[in-house]
């Protein structure tokens, strides 16, 4: 299915609206229950949902930005706004996790957990598990339809939240029923570290994209197979694939017979581009450089880009 800008924008915006409403309700409920139950673990769970609200708000704004057409200042479009915004979110989420870690560690160090927890605290993770399950399924489906990294990341985040809330529930049950209040700040500490870990993982993936990196070997394999599938085309090399939001920008050198006319060589390049677009979905642009077959103008080992021989050494 071809994903036009308006198609993607519609589903990204829909996903953001669902996530915003659901997480706003969950965050408000958990923060209220945290205040009533005096549970730091429930407070941490509420903070985690509050960061999800922030993600949804930013996604709504970004859906409008990435829908804008390319212009003189942005000839590749505005897709990288999604990456930049998600990078900012990773930083904000890590700060929230760090604050929770510091608060929990302070309680543990000074043994500030004498207050008995209320049974109300147990209600928070139960509500969270139910709500996050619904949200995770909806975000995953909408993210797949729109092929949006920020929506898919949100779906994974909510899936992780389900297991996280289950751990909070188990710990709170032990704390309340076995009268072990030290478990509350201990759970909150683990939860804070979990939030930081997710933020760091998100940052690493986004940084690779901003650096025009690509760790998907299969993309290059499909690119080379598509090129040589066109009769008369050989030695695809100096291939570069970078990601712009959900789209791929591709550069490739190929060799054709030196006896071809310029028109015939151009036709070969057009057929190679069509084969690449058929093999790799969501291609933004393909730039193909033609060289005469047997040319010695390029070095055996290219100083940039990949060749099939280099792909074989990719581990």
CSV table of C-alpha atoms in Angstrom, one decimal, residues 34-39 107 111-118 175 179-182 184-185:
chain,number,residue,atom,x,y,z
A,34,UNK,CA,-0.4,8.2,44.4
A,35,UNK,CA,-1.4,11.3,46.5
A,36,UNK,CA,-4.1,9.3,48.3
A,37,UNK,CA,-2.0,6.2,49.0
A,38,UNK,CA,1.4,8.0,49.6
A,39,UNK,CA,3.1,5.5,47.3
A,107,UNK,CA,14.1,7.5,50.8
A,111,UNK,CA,14.9,5.0,55.6
A,112,UNK,CA,11.9,7.3,55.0
A,113,UNK,CA,9.3,4.6,54.5
A,114,UNK,CA,7.6,4.3,57.8
A,115,UNK,CA,4.2,5.3,56.6
A,116,UNK,CA,1.9,2.3,55.8
A,117,UNK,CA,0.6,2.1,52.3
A,118,UNK,CA,-3.1,2.2,51.5
A,175,UNK,CA,4.3,-4.3,50.6
A,179,UNK,CA,3.8,-5.0,55.8
A,180,UNK,CA,7.1,-4.3,54.1
A,181,UNK,CA,7.0,-0.6,53.2
A,182,UNK,CA,10.7,-0.6,52.0
A,184,UNK,CA,7.7,0.9,47.7
A,185,UNK,CA,10.8,3.1,47.2
